[in-house]
Amino acid sequence: METKKSLLWNLIRYFITVIFLFICWMLFSATLDFPYVMIGLVGSLVISLFVFNVFIEPHEAGRRSVIPRLLPLLGYFPLLIRALYIASFKMLGAVLTGSIQPGIVHFKSRLRSDLARVVLAHSITFSPGTITMDLDEDHYVVHWMFASTRHSKQAGSEIKDALEIQLRKIWT
């Protein structure tokens, strides 16, 4: 039974890798000519045989951490755009008034998926006034232009809470 389950997860990881590589091929080749599509498909099938173990680690395939849930994912984009606009206006106000208090803060995330942690790190970095400097498992180090606190729980709450809640719905 365990062997069948392992084989199933290997196949799922393989096909996810094939799909990802083929989509990349189609985006970069920018053509729908039949020979190019076939070269991309065959290349994706062959390359995936060698890289699927690296592309998606075995422990990631066992839970819902690779394939996102679609509806919460669609809800994430407006949330991210809203956070970007709020941070942009806050940054503009701080630049005009000179009220910047830069600092480096550390906090942890409750996200279990590696992919969700990386998306959160990038979302933090996209927001004006914050840069994710390091991500180690669930520990983030962030340069924050509005360091109102050095308390890790409070800083994490101000920087990531809304995004993290939505990401947990996507990848749990």
XYZ file of C-alpha atoms in Angstrom:
172
model
C 0.000 0.000 0.000
C 2.799 2.414 0.897
C 4.528 1.678 -2.414
C 1.370 2.539 -4.382
C 0.988 5.756 -2.451
C 4.646 6.639 -3.056
C 4.298 5.871 -6.760
C 1.150 8.000 -6.954
C 2.891 10.997 -5.336
C 5.871 10.579 -7.662
C 3.512 10.650 -10.652
C 1.710 13.715 -9.332
C 5.024 15.501 -8.740
C 6.203 14.480 -12.212
C 3.098 15.804 -13.963
C 3.093 19.070 -12.004
C 6.704 19.550 -13.092
C 5.807 18.743 -16.720
C 2.968 21.276 -16.671
C 5.143 23.969 -15.109
C 8.005 23.438 -17.574
C 5.622 23.357 -20.534
C 3.938 26.599 -19.459
C 7.364 28.220 -19.121
C 8.304 26.936 -22.587
C 5.132 28.356 -24.093
C 5.644 31.736 -22.414
C 9.275 32.040 -23.479
C 8.852 30.673 -27.008
C 5.833 32.941 -27.606
C 4.567 30.881 -30.522
C 1.829 28.346 -31.095
C 3.446 26.745 -34.142
C 3.009 22.980 -33.969
C 6.741 22.049 -34.122
C 7.581 24.412 -31.266
C 4.708 23.162 -29.146
C 5.807 19.547 -29.695
C 9.456 20.338 -28.906
C 8.311 22.025 -25.699
C 6.062 19.128 -24.738
C 8.664 16.432 -25.413
C 11.359 18.491 -23.717
C 9.149 19.023 -20.678
C 8.353 15.304 -20.456
C 12.030 14.304 -20.660
C 13.472 17.012 -18.408
C 10.805 16.346 -15.767
C 12.033 12.765 -15.437
C 15.321 14.104 -14.112
C 14.219 17.110 -12.066
C 10.833 16.355 -10.481
C 12.527 15.166 -7.264
C 14.272 18.503 -6.950
C 11.409 20.655 -8.202
C 8.906 19.351 -5.645
C 10.362 17.691 -2.583
C 8.708 14.439 -1.412
C 7.511 15.918 1.896
C 5.823 18.766 0.022
C 3.810 16.463 -2.210
C 2.076 14.715 0.662
C 0.015 17.661 1.782
C -1.844 20.448 0.100
C 1.217 22.635 -0.183
C 1.992 22.600 -3.876
C -1.355 23.017 -5.589
C -3.179 26.108 -4.308
C -6.896 26.291 -3.711
C -8.322 28.448 -6.473
C -10.969 30.563 -4.708
C -8.762 31.675 -1.797
C -5.978 32.343 -4.323
C -8.278 34.664 -6.260
C -9.080 36.415 -2.979
C -5.380 36.878 -2.249
C -4.697 39.188 -5.192
C -7.103 41.974 -4.140
C -5.799 41.673 -0.590
C -2.197 42.005 -1.809
C -3.038 44.960 -4.061
C -4.841 46.674 -1.178
C -1.811 46.111 1.095
C 0.494 47.510 -1.594
C -1.563 50.678 -1.964
C -1.824 51.229 1.781
C 1.928 50.735 2.184
C 2.626 53.053 -0.768
C 0.577 55.893 0.672
C 2.052 55.343 4.120
C 5.544 55.448 2.612
C 4.710 58.621 0.657
C 3.458 60.295 3.822
C 6.543 59.225 5.747
C 8.877 60.563 3.056
C 7.059 63.900 2.931
C 6.988 64.310 6.725
C 10.338 62.649 7.473
C 8.786 60.305 10.026
C 10.654 57.132 9.127
C 11.819 54.806 11.906
C 13.788 52.053 10.163
C 14.556 48.859 11.997
C 15.119 45.165 11.588
C 12.469 42.898 13.080
C 12.265 39.141 13.501
C 9.073 37.126 13.569
C 7.731 33.667 12.863
C 5.011 32.439 10.575
C 2.495 29.671 11.151
C 2.494 28.666 7.491
C 3.444 25.017 6.959
C 4.020 25.003 3.225
C 7.430 26.081 1.939
C 5.751 27.593 -1.099
C 3.358 29.626 1.056
C 6.304 30.905 3.149
C 8.118 32.049 0.018
C 4.980 33.760 -1.321
C 4.626 35.567 2.014
C 8.284 36.637 1.925
C 7.862 38.021 -1.590
C 4.592 39.719 -0.691
C 6.310 41.444 2.228
C 9.140 42.567 -0.048
C 6.706 43.884 -2.681
C 5.161 46.193 -0.099
C 6.918 49.575 0.021
C 8.775 50.042 3.284
C 9.524 46.372 3.955
C 12.201 44.026 2.658
C 12.477 40.380 3.631
C 16.171 39.921 4.342
C 16.120 36.278 5.411
C 13.740 33.363 5.549
C 14.785 30.286 7.498
C 12.000 27.708 7.822
C 9.334 29.760 9.609
C 11.589 32.601 10.833
C 11.595 35.895 8.915
C 14.042 38.778 9.207
C 12.542 41.949 7.751
C 13.852 45.479 7.328
C 10.886 47.663 8.188
C 10.743 51.410 7.601
C 8.047 51.905 10.254
C 9.451 49.860 13.116
C 6.972 50.935 15.746
C 7.953 47.967 17.919
C 10.765 45.484 18.286
C 8.497 42.898 19.867
C 8.481 40.020 17.378
C 4.841 39.038 17.784
C 3.569 42.602 17.456
C 5.856 43.388 14.498
C 4.821 40.196 12.744
C 1.189 41.016 13.369
C 1.523 44.472 11.817
C 3.505 43.280 8.799
C 2.029 39.937 7.805
C -1.203 38.960 9.563
C -3.776 39.667 6.838
C -1.628 38.106 4.122
C -0.732 35.084 6.250
C -4.354 34.335 7.078
C -5.256 34.251 3.385
C -2.180 32.181 2.489
C -3.175 29.596 5.115
C -6.520 29.236 3.346
C -4.718 28.728 0.035
C -2.118 26.137 1.090
C -3.521 24.089 3.979
